[in-house]
CSV table of C-alpha atoms in Angstrom, one decimal:
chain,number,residue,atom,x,y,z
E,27,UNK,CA,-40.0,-28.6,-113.1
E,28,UNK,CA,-41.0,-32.4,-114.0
E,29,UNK,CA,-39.6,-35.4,-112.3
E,30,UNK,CA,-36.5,-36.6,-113.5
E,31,UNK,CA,-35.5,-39.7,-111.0
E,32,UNK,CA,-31.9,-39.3,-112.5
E,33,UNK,CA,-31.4,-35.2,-111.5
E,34,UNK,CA,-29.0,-34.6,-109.3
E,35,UNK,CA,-29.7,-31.8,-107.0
E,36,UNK,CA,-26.8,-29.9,-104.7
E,37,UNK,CA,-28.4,-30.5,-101.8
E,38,UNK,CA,-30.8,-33.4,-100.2
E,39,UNK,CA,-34.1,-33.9,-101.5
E,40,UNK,CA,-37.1,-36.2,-100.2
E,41,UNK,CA,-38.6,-37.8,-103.7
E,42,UNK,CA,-39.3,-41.8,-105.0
E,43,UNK,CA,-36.0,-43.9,-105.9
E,44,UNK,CA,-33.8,-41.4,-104.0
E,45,UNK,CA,-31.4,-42.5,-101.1
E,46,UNK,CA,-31.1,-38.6,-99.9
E,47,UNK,CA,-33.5,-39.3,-96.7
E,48,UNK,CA,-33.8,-42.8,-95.4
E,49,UNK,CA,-37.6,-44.2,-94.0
E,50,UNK,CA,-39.6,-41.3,-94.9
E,51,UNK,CA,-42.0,-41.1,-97.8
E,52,UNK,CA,-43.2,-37.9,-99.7
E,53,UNK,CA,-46.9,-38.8,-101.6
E,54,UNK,CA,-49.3,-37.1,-103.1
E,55,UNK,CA,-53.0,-38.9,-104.1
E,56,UNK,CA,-55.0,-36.7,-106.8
E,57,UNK,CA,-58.6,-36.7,-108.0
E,58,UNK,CA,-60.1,-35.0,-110.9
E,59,UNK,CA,-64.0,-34.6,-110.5
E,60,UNK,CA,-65.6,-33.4,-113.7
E,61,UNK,CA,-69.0,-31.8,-113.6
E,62,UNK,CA,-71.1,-30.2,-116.7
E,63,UNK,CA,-68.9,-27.2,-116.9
E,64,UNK,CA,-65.9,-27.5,-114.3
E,65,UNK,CA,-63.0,-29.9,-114.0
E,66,UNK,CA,-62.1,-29.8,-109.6
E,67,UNK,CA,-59.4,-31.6,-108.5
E,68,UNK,CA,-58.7,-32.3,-105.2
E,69,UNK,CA,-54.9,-33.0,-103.7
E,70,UNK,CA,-54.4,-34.5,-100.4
E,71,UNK,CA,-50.2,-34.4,-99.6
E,72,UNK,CA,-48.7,-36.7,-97.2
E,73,UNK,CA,-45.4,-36.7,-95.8
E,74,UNK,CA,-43.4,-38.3,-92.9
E,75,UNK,CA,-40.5,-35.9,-92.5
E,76,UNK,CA,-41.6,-34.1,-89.2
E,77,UNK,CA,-38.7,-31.5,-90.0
E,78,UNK,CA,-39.8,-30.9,-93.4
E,79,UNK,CA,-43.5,-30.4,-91.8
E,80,UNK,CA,-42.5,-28.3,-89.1
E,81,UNK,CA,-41.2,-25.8,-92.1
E,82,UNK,CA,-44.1,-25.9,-93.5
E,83,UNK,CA,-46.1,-25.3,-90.7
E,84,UNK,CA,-44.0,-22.0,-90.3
E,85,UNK,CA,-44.4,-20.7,-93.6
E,86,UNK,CA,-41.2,-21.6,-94.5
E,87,UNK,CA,-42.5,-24.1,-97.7
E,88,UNK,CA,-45.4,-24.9,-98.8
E,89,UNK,CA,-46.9,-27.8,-100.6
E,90,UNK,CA,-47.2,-27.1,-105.0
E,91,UNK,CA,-49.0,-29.4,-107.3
E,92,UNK,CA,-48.1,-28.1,-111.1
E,93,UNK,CA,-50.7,-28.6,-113.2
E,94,UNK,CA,-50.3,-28.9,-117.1
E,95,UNK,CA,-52.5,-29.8,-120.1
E,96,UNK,CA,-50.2,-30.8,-122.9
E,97,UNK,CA,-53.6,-30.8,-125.8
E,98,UNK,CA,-54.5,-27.0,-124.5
E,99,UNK,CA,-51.1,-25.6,-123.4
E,100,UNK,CA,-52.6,-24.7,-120.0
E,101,UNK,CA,-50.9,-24.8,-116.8
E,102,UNK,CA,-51.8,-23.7,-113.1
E,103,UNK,CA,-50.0,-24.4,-109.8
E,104,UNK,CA,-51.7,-25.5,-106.9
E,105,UNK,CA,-50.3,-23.9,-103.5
E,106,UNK,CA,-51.5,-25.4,-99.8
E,107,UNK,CA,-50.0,-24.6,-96.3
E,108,UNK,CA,-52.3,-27.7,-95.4
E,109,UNK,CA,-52.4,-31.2,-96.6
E,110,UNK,CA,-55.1,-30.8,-98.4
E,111,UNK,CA,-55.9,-28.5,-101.8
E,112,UNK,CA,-58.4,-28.2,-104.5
E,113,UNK,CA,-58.9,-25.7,-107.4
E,114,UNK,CA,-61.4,-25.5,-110.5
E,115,UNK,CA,-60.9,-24.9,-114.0
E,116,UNK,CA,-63.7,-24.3,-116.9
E,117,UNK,CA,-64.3,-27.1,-118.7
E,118,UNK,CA,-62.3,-26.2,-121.6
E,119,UNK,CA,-59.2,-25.5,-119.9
E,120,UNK,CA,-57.8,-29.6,-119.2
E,121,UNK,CA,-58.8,-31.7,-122.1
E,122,UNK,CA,-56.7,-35.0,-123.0
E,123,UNK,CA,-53.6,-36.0,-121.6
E,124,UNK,CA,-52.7,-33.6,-118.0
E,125,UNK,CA,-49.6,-34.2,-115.9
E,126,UNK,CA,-49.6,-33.0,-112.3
E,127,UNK,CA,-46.5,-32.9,-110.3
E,128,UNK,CA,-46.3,-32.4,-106.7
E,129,UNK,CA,-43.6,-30.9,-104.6
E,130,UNK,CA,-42.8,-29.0,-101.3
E,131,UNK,CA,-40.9,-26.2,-102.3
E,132,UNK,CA,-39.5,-23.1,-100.1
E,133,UNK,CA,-41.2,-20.2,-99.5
E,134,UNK,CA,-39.1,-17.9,-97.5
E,135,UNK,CA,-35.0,-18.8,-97.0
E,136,UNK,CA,-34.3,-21.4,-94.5
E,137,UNK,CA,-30.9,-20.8,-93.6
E,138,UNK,CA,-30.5,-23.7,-90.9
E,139,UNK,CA,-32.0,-27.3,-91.9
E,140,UNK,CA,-30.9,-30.3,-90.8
E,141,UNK,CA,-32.5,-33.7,-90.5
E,142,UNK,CA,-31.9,-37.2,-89.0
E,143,UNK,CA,-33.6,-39.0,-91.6
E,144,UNK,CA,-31.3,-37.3,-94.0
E,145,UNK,CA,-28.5,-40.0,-95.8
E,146,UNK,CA,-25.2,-39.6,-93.6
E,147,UNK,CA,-23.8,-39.3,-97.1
E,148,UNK,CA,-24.7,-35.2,-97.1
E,149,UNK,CA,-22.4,-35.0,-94.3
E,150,UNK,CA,-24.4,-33.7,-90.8
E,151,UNK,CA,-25.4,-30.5,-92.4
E,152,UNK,CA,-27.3,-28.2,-91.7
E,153,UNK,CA,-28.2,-26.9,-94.8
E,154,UNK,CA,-29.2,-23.2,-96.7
E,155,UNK,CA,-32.3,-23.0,-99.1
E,156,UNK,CA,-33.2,-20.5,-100.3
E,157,UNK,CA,-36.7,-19.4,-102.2
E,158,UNK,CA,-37.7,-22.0,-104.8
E,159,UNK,CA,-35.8,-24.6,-103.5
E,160,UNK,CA,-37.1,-28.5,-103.8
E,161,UNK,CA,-37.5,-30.1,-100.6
E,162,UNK,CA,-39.6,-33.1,-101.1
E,163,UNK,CA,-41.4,-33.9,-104.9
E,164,UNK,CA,-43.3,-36.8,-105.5
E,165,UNK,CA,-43.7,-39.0,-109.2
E,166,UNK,CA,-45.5,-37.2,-111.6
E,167,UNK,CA,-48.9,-38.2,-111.9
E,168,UNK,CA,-51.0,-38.9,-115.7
E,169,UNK,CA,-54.5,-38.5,-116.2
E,170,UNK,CA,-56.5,-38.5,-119.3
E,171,UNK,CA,-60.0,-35.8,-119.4
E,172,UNK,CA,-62.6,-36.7,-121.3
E,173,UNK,CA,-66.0,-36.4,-121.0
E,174,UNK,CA,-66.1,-40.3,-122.3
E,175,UNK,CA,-63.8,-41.0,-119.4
E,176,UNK,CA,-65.8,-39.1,-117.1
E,177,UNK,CA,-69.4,-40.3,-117.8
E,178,UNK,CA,-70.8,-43.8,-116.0
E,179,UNK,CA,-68.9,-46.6,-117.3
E,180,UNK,CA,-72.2,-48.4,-118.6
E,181,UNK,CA,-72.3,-45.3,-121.2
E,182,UNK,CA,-70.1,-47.6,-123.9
E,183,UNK,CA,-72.9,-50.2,-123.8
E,184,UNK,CA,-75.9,-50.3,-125.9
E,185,UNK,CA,-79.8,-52.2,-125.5
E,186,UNK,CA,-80.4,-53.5,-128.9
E,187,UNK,CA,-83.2,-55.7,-130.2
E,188,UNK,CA,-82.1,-59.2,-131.9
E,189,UNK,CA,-84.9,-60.3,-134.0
E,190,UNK,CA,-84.5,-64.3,-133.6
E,191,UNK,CA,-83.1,-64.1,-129.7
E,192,UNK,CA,-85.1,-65.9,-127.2
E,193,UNK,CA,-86.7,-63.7,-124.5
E,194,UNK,CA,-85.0,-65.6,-121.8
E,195,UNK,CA,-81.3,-64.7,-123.5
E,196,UNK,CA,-79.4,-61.9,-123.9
E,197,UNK,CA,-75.8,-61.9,-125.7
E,198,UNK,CA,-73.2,-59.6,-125.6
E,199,UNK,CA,-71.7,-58.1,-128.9
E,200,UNK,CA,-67.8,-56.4,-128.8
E,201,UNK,CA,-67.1,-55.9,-132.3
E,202,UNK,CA,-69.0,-51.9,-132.8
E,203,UNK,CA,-67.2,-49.0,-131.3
E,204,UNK,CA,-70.3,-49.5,-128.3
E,205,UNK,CA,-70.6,-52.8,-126.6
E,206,UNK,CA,-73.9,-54.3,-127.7
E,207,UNK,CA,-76.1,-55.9,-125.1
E,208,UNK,CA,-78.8,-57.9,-127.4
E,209,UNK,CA,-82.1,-58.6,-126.0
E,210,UNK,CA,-85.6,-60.1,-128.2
E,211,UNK,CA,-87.7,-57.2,-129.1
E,212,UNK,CA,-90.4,-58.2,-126.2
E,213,UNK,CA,-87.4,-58.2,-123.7
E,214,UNK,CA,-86.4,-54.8,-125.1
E,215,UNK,CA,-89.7,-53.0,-124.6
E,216,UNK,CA,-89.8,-54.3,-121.1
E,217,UNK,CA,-86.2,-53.1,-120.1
E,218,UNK,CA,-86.7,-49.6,-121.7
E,219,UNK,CA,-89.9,-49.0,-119.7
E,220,UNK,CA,-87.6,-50.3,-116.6
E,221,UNK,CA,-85.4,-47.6,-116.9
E,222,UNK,CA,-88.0,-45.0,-116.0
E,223,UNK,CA,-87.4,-46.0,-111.9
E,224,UNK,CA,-84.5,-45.3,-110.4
E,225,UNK,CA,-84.6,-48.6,-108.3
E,226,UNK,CA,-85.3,-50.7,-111.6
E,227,UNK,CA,-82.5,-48.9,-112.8
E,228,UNK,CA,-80.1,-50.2,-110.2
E,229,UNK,CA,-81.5,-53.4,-110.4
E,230,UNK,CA,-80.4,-53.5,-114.3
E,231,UNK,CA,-76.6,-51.8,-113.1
E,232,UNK,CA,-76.2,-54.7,-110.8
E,233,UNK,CA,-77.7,-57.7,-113.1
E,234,UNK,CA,-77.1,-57.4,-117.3
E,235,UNK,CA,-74.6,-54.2,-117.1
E,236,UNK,CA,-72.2,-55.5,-114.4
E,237,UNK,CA,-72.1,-59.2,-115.9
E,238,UNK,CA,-71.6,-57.0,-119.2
E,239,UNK,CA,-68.4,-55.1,-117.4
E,240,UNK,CA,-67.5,-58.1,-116.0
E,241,UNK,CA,-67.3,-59.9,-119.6
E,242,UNK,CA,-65.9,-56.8,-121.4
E,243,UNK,CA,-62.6,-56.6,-118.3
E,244,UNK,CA,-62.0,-60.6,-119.1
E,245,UNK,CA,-61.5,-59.9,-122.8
E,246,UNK,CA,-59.3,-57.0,-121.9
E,247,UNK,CA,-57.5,-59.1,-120.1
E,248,UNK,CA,-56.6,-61.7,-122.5
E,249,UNK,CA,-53.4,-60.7,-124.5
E,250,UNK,CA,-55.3,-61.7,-127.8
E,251,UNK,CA,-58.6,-60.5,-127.4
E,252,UNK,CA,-57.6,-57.4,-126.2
E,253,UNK,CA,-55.0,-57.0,-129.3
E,254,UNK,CA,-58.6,-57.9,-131.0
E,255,UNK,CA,-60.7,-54.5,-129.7
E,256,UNK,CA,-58.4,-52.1,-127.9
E,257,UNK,CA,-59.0,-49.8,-130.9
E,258,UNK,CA,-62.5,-50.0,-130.1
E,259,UNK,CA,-64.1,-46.8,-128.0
E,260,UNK,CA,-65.6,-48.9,-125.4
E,261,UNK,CA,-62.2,-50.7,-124.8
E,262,UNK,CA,-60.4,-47.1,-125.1
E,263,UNK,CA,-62.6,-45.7,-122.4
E,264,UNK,CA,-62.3,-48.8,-119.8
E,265,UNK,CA,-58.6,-48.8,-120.0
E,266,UNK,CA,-58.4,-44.8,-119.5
E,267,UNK,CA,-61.2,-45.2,-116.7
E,268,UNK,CA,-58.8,-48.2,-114.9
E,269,UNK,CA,-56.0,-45.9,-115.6
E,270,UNK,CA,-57.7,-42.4,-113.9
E,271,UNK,CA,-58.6,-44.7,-110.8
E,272,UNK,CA,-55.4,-46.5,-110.8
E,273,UNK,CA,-56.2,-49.3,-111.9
E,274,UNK,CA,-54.6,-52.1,-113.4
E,275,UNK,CA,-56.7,-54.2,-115.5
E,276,UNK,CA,-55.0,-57.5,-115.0
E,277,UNK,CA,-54.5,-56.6,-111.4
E,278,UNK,CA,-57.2,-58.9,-110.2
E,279,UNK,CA,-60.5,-60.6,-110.8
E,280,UNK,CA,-62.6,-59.5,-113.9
E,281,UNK,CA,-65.2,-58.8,-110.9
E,282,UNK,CA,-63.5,-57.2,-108.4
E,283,UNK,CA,-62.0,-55.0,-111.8
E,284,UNK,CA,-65.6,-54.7,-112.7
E,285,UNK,CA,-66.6,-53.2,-109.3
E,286,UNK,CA,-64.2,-50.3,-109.4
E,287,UNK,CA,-65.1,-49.7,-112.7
E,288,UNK,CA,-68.4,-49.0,-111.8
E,289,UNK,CA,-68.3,-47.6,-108.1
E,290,UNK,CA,-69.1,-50.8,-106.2
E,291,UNK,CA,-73.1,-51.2,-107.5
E,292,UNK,CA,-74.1,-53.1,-105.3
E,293,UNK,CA,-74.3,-49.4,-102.2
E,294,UNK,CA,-77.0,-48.9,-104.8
E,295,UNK,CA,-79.1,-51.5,-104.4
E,296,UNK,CA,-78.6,-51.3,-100.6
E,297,UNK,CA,-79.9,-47.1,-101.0
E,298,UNK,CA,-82.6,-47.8,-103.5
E,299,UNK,CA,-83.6,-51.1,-103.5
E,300,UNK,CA,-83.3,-53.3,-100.0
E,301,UNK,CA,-83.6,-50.4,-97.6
E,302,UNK,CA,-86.6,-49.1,-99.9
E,303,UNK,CA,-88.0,-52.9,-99.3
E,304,UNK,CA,-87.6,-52.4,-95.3
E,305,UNK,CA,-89.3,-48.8,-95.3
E,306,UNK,CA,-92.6,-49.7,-97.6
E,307,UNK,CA,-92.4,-53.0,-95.0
């Protein structure tokens, strides 16, 4: 089943831009975590109905996340007595565009429900359901898998040499399918033996890359500019990264934008560089 705001069900059900139940919610948040050769995601459930919980807890419905992968044809349904549910899949199995739609469905008949957060519309009830009835579903969720999408975002950037460029100045290209970060050849040599320490390396995240992000989420950000290079691959993989962590891309500062983007740096200079300084000290 996929959510249709505009279906009309026989019978109340908790769901987004519904009036069936009044002051109660029904949301689901969903992760994918993708790894060399598995794709896990993770589904916590929440819900404010304390009837609709108490049937759960009874066995009486459960919580279901359908799963489908419109590029590969695959789906899977995701089942949880608890809040909280994962599952794996091979690596091939969710590739482009995959929808996942949460629910709480019955389990075994429930002859006998009635709630006061239900609209005094439905009358006092209670109400029959039986097996595979809806009680609660949430918006459908979109994600987009690749491995792109999934790698670090400084992957769409590249360290090349400009001949002429000053080795105090680095410039930032946008117009190749990679974001160029142009150095002078001596600066280049110098940043490419940096990168064989992890601390250098978060030293180099937190200085050229993020003011690089930063840069590449303002010209996003611009109607025109972004008209300009959202055919690009670096562009197509920071606005499907901001998508998969729900973020909007104009929703706020190009830093704060550029922080999510890259998992808030700056806990890695505080692991590998400032609390490295204290212990050699």
């Amino acid at each position: 089943m996929k959510f249709d705001r505009n279906k009309a069900f026989p019978y109340p059900v908790l769901r987004p831009f519904s009036d069936d139940y009044v002051d109660v919610e029904f949301q689901a948040t969903v992760e994918f975590l993708v790894s060399k050769d598995t794709i896990k995601v993770n589904i916590d459930f929440a819900i404010s109905s304390d009837e609709i919980v108490n049937e759960i807890s009874k066995g009486n419905a459960e919580y279901v996340a359908a799963i489908a992968c419109r590029d590969t044809y695959y789906q899977h349904i995701v089942t949880s007595f608890t809040k909280n549910a994962s599952a794996d899949f091979n690596i091939g199995q969710l590739r482009g565009e995959v929808r996942v739609n949460p629910y709480v469905v019955v389990k075994k008949d429930i002859p006998s429900f009635s709630s006061p957060d239900i609209n005094a519309e439905f009358g006092g009830g209670p109400f029959a359901f039986v097996v595979g009835d809806v009680l609660a579903q949430d918006d459908a969720q979109v994600f987009y898998i690749d491995r792109d999408l999934l790698k670090p975002i400084t992957s769409v950037f590249e360290l090349v040499k400009k001949d002429d460029q000053s080795d105090g100045i680095w410039t930032i290209g946008f117009d190749n399918e990679h974001i160029q970060i142009e150095v002078s050849p001596k600066m280049k040599e110098s940043i490419d033996n940096a990168r064989n320490t992890k601390n250098n390396r978060v030293v180099l995240i937190n200085s050229i890359y993020f003011a690089a992000v930063m840069q590449a989420v303002q010209k996003l950000q611009d109607a025109d500019t972004r008209a300009t290079f959202e055919d690009k691959k670096w562009a197509k993989v920071m606005l499907g990264q901001a998508h998969n962590k729900g973020l909007d891309i104009n929703g706020g500062d190009s830093y704060l934008i550029a922080e999510r983007l890259m998992q808030q740096p700056i806990k890695l200079l505080d692991s590998y560089v400032f609390k490295g300084a204290i212990n050699e000290g």
